[in-house]
Amino acid sequence: MKRIGIMTGTRAEYGLLKPLMQEINKDNDLELYLIVSGMHLSPEFGMTYQEIEEDGFEINAKVEMLLSSDSPAGISKSIGLGVIGFADEFQRADLDMLILLGDRYEALSAAICAMVMRIPIAHLHGGELTEGAIDEGIRHSITKMSYLHFTSTEQYRNRVIQLGENPERVFYVGALGVENIKKINLMTKEELERPLVGIVCSYNEIVPGHMNLDKIANAVKMGVAMAGGTPIMFPAIAVCDGIAMGHIGMKYSLVTRDLIADSTEAMAMAHQFDALVMIPNCDKNVPGLLMAAARINVPTVFVSGGPMLAGHVKGQKRSLSSMFEAVGSYAAGTMDECDVCEFENKVCPTCGSCSGMYTANSMNCLTEVLGMGLQGNGTIPAVYSERIRLAKHAGMKVMELLEKNIRPRDILTEKAFENALTVDMALGCSTNSMLHLPAIAHEAGVDLNLEKANEISKRTPNLCHLAPAGHTYIEELNEAGGVYAVMNELNKKNLLHTDLITATGKTVAENIEGCVNKNPEVIRPIDDPYSQTGGIAVLKGNLAPDSGVVKRSAVAPEMLKMEGPARVFDCEEDAIKAIKGGDIKPGDVVVIRYEGPKGGPGMREMLNPTSAIMGMGLGSSVALITDGRFSGASRGACIGHVSPEAAVGGPIALVEEGDIIAIDIDANTLNVKVSDEELAKRKENWKPRTPKVTTGYLARYASLVTSGNRGAVLEIKQ
């Protein structure tokens, strides 16, 4: 076996030599002896020898020679140090050949030692003539000390021969870098000539709702290719609200919506894709990509990863909200640790977005309604093979939209958003839809005033009580006919605009034709609704001059109208401590402030407090009001998005312990029973709080974000 030494002194040399090193390792007759030197060993250059080891190579020797000074004197001294180090190493190594690349002084040091110690040198010529540079002299010197020569061009082979080298030992082999290029997965000319379709995939390994998106992406790519396009995938980030809950991570949840939109816009515009397929699934990922689609405005189709199946605990179907409420029950002493463990292991049994009508599923369902997704986008379970078929069809469909030049802003019209609000009311979607729909509309150039939500709610019956409002789940909505069946019920009373174009290439009317309600227990017939008004209500009053939002369908009947003393907390943590400590009593109104878009910053979800209230058995007697927001998993008299928020001096900042709060959800009012004069006096004495975060992305977000009633969109101050 022949021992072949390779010396590399720079990152560039290693990159070029790597394919050769791999081939030597594969050869049973050769043994690779790897020597690193120069910048690989220098902290100044990032200790790049570690990268070599991470690539799977064994480093046999490290020769220190690089001085901090790159002056002529410093380089000269480095050469001298190298000669000493290589002399010692070559004496130990007993090499049959040394391979050197290029014209750097590290290679010169090694060549000097190898020549004197009669080790044959194979010189890989690293470049062309650089007249007057030190490289020129080094290159010629190494040439004269070498036995074999490998050149990148025929012209340079002739130059080496002109220096007096035996032509039989000078070989024209081409540029080393070509070996790396050959292994890159480059597109063919034919692929580049087809429409380039960006596949925006939110796959990651930490969000349960996104763990299957790699399979969705592969199916989409196949669909695009089948229809004549070239699919090219790039990523979008996603945060799991359930994992981010209860710590500083929740401040980063809502803010990712705009980060997702911004980064997707940057990628799509920089690379000029002809069309896009968006693959989201969880809470902020869906609206973030819808916002991006409206901005970019190239033909776009959405296909989500789908909902998870409901869990089964103690003979009942369960979901994420059951888990949080179980923790509250444990705190109240009504559930033991073993029971909590069972909930932990069973309530989220598959990949996919959480199984009730929480924010992710709300937005995926509303994507269908808006016309940006195909039938089943919001309801087909993540683990069904039907989800893969849907993804393939989405890939095919985007090519049809490209051919017809149907773009997001053709679909995302004012009437489309009115349809979304209507179906939102019928489904009983998450209150977060009242943040996201205005934000998406804003990007589409539509001014969606939340006042419209109450107008639509008054004429729209609530047809579904999906978890957490009831005991049915998205999988059952899917079996009952899905979103299109709900829309068909609503259309019986002409509550929808049906002449709108959609991502199917057809109108709303064409989409929902024949989509019948297969289970009136899951989707109530329009003549027998859960209520004559919609699932969400927008409240106004002296406590919320701009607005507050409540999921009416998840409120106990006895809590639709109530009055009670304010229990005031300036952060979520203090409120949870009081609730679990038994300090909150029936009839109290918990007020959590300074959790709005600016004050948080980031507008944290208050799922922990609402779940604690439920778990403590106070769900039908205690209300919660906040300038923060709620999870779609929250239930009870939970009023969020109170605007203006406390951080900008909104009335919620002026509430004092014991003030009487009056809630009338049927009348759409939210008031504190304090005179205007007293509130004005308190406002004079109010001082803005020092921002909780003053650095990083959250600080930038806080400086640009608007109020919750405007969708917490980012706006540059003029």
mmCIF file with all atom_site columns, C-alpha atoms in Angstrom, residues 174-239:
data_model
loop_
_atom_site.group_PDB
_atom_site.id
_atom_site.type_symbol
_atom_site.label_atom_id
_atom_site.label_alt_id
_atom_site.label_comp_id
_atom_site.label_asym_id
_atom_site.label_entity_id
_atom_site.label_seq_id
_atom_site.pdbx_PDB_ins_code
_atom_site.Cartn_x
_atom_site.Cartn_y
_atom_site.Cartn_z
_atom_site.occupancy
_atom_site.B_iso_or_equiv
_atom_site.pdbx_formal_charge
_atom_site.auth_seq_id
_atom_site.auth_comp_id
_atom_site.auth_asym_id
_atom_site.auth_atom_id
_atom_site.pdbx_PDB_model_num
ATOM 1  C CA . GLY A 1 174 ? -8.471  20.339 -16.398 1.00 0.00 ? 174 GLY A CA 1
ATOM 2  C CA . ALA A 1 175 ? -9.457  22.557 -13.475 1.00 0.00 ? 175 ALA A CA 1
ATOM 3  C CA . LEU A 1 176 ? -9.925  20.826 -10.126 1.00 0.00 ? 176 LEU A CA 1
ATOM 4  C CA . GLY A 1 177 ? -13.003 22.877 -9.347  1.00 0.00 ? 177 GLY A CA 1
ATOM 5  C CA . VAL A 1 178 ? -14.851 21.100 -12.154 1.00 0.00 ? 178 VAL A CA 1
ATOM 6  C CA . GLU A 1 179 ? -15.027 17.970 -9.990  1.00 0.00 ? 179 GLU A CA 1
ATOM 7  C CA . ASN A 1 180 ? -17.049 19.871 -7.432  1.00 0.00 ? 180 ASN A CA 1
ATOM 8  C CA . ILE A 1 181 ? -19.263 21.457 -10.067 1.00 0.00 ? 181 ILE A CA 1
ATOM 9  C CA . LYS A 1 182 ? -20.022 18.035 -11.558 1.00 0.00 ? 182 LYS A CA 1
ATOM 10 C CA . LYS A 1 183 ? -21.460 16.919 -8.242  1.00 0.00 ? 183 LYS A CA 1
ATOM 11 C CA . ILE A 1 184 ? -23.760 19.924 -7.828  1.00 0.00 ? 184 ILE A CA 1
ATOM 12 C CA . ASN A 1 185 ? -27.400 19.224 -8.639  1.00 0.00 ? 185 ASN A CA 1
ATOM 13 C CA . LEU A 1 186 ? -27.642 21.740 -11.483 1.00 0.00 ? 186 LEU A CA 1
ATOM 14 C CA . MET A 1 187 ? -30.721 22.224 -13.628 1.00 0.00 ? 187 MET A CA 1
ATOM 15 C CA . THR A 1 188 ? -30.734 21.319 -17.260 1.00 0.00 ? 188 THR A CA 1
ATOM 16 C CA . LYS A 1 189 ? -31.404 23.811 -20.028 1.00 0.00 ? 189 LYS A CA 1
ATOM 17 C CA . GLU A 1 190 ? -34.801 22.169 -20.484 1.00 0.00 ? 190 GLU A CA 1
ATOM 18 C CA . GLU A 1 191 ? -35.699 22.669 -16.826 1.00 0.00 ? 191 GLU A CA 1
ATOM 19 C CA . LEU A 1 192 ? -34.691 26.311 -16.925 1.00 0.00 ? 192 LEU A CA 1
ATOM 20 C CA . GLU A 1 193 ? -36.816 26.898 -20.023 1.00 0.00 ? 193 GLU A CA 1
ATOM 21 C CA . ARG A 1 194 ? -39.955 25.732 -18.196 1.00 0.00 ? 194 ARG A CA 1
ATOM 22 C CA . PRO A 1 195 ? -41.860 27.975 -15.739 1.00 0.00 ? 195 PRO A CA 1
ATOM 23 C CA . LEU A 1 196 ? -39.985 28.099 -12.434 1.00 0.00 ? 196 LEU A CA 1
ATOM 24 C CA . VAL A 1 197 ? -42.379 27.390 -9.564  1.00 0.00 ? 197 VAL A CA 1
ATOM 25 C CA . GLY A 1 198 ? -41.250 28.236 -6.034  1.00 0.00 ? 198 GLY A CA 1
ATOM 26 C CA . ILE A 1 199 ? -42.355 25.663 -3.460  1.00 0.00 ? 199 ILE A CA 1
ATOM 27 C CA . VAL A 1 200 ? -42.409 27.528 -0.149  1.00 0.00 ? 200 VAL A CA 1
ATOM 28 C CA . CYS A 1 201 ? -42.216 24.725 2.394   1.00 0.00 ? 201 CYS A CA 1
ATOM 29 C CA . SER A 1 202 ? -42.522 25.288 6.153   1.00 0.00 ? 202 SER A CA 1
ATOM 30 C CA . TYR A 1 203 ? -41.143 21.872 7.108   1.00 0.00 ? 203 TYR A CA 1
ATOM 31 C CA . ASN A 1 204 ? -39.127 21.651 10.307  1.00 0.00 ? 204 ASN A CA 1
ATOM 32 C CA . GLU A 1 205 ? -38.436 19.080 13.004  1.00 0.00 ? 205 GLU A CA 1
ATOM 33 C CA . ILE A 1 206 ? -39.725 20.946 16.067  1.00 0.00 ? 206 ILE A CA 1
ATOM 34 C CA . VAL A 1 207 ? -43.291 21.935 15.135  1.00 0.00 ? 207 VAL A CA 1
ATOM 35 C CA . PRO A 1 208 ? -45.603 18.867 15.309  1.00 0.00 ? 208 PRO A CA 1
ATOM 36 C CA . GLY A 1 209 ? -47.874 20.426 12.709  1.00 0.00 ? 209 GLY A CA 1
ATOM 37 C CA . HIS A 1 210 ? -45.009 20.674 10.224  1.00 0.00 ? 210 HIS A CA 1
ATOM 38 C CA . MET A 1 211 ? -43.223 17.350 10.515  1.00 0.00 ? 211 MET A CA 1
ATOM 39 C CA . ASN A 1 212 ? -45.068 15.902 7.522   1.00 0.00 ? 212 ASN A CA 1
ATOM 40 C CA . LEU A 1 213 ? -44.573 18.866 5.207   1.00 0.00 ? 213 LEU A CA 1
ATOM 41 C CA . ASP A 1 214 ? -41.566 17.289 3.497   1.00 0.00 ? 214 ASP A CA 1
ATOM 42 C CA . LYS A 1 215 ? -43.965 14.674 2.094   1.00 0.00 ? 215 LYS A CA 1
ATOM 43 C CA . ILE A 1 216 ? -46.413 17.380 1.055   1.00 0.00 ? 216 ILE A CA 1
ATOM 44 C CA . ALA A 1 217 ? -43.594 19.268 -0.690  1.00 0.00 ? 217 ALA A CA 1
ATOM 45 C CA . ASN A 1 218 ? -42.466 16.177 -2.608  1.00 0.00 ? 218 ASN A CA 1
ATOM 46 C CA . ALA A 1 219 ? -46.040 15.578 -3.773  1.00 0.00 ? 219 ALA A CA 1
ATOM 47 C CA . VAL A 1 220 ? -46.419 19.218 -4.838  1.00 0.00 ? 220 VAL A CA 1
ATOM 48 C CA . LYS A 1 221 ? -43.144 19.045 -6.780  1.00 0.00 ? 221 LYS A CA 1
ATOM 49 C CA . MET A 1 222 ? -44.377 15.953 -8.574  1.00 0.00 ? 222 MET A CA 1
ATOM 50 C CA . GLY A 1 223 ? -47.638 17.704 -9.474  1.00 0.00 ? 223 GLY A CA 1
ATOM 51 C CA . VAL A 1 224 ? -45.796 20.766 -10.807 1.00 0.00 ? 224 VAL A CA 1
ATOM 52 C CA . ALA A 1 225 ? -43.440 18.607 -12.883 1.00 0.00 ? 225 ALA A CA 1
ATOM 53 C CA . MET A 1 226 ? -46.348 16.542 -14.257 1.00 0.00 ? 226 MET A CA 1
ATOM 54 C CA . ALA A 1 227 ? -48.012 19.742 -15.433 1.00 0.00 ? 227 ALA A CA 1
ATOM 55 C CA . GLY A 1 228 ? -44.893 21.054 -17.163 1.00 0.00 ? 228 GLY A CA 1
ATOM 56 C CA . GLY A 1 229 ? -43.227 23.268 -14.563 1.00 0.00 ? 229 GLY A CA 1
ATOM 57 C CA . THR A 1 230 ? -39.896 23.145 -12.769 1.00 0.00 ? 230 THR A CA 1
ATOM 58 C CA . PRO A 1 231 ? -40.411 23.039 -8.974  1.00 0.00 ? 231 PRO A CA 1
ATOM 59 C CA . ILE A 1 232 ? -37.787 24.685 -6.769  1.00 0.00 ? 232 ILE A CA 1
ATOM 60 C CA . MET A 1 233 ? -38.210 24.471 -3.007  1.00 0.00 ? 233 MET A CA 1
ATOM 61 C CA . PHE A 1 234 ? -37.161 27.044 -0.437  1.00 0.00 ? 234 PHE A CA 1
ATOM 62 C CA . PRO A 1 235 ? -38.082 27.225 3.264   1.00 0.00 ? 235 PRO A CA 1
ATOM 63 C CA . ALA A 1 236 ? -40.262 29.359 5.484   1.00 0.00 ? 236 ALA A CA 1
ATOM 64 C CA . ILE A 1 237 ? -39.938 29.419 9.269   1.00 0.00 ? 237 ILE A CA 1
ATOM 65 C CA . ALA A 1 238 ? -42.670 28.373 11.682  1.00 0.00 ? 238 ALA A CA 1
ATOM 66 C CA . VAL A 1 239 ? -43.183 28.536 15.446  1.00 0.00 ? 239 VAL A CA 1
#
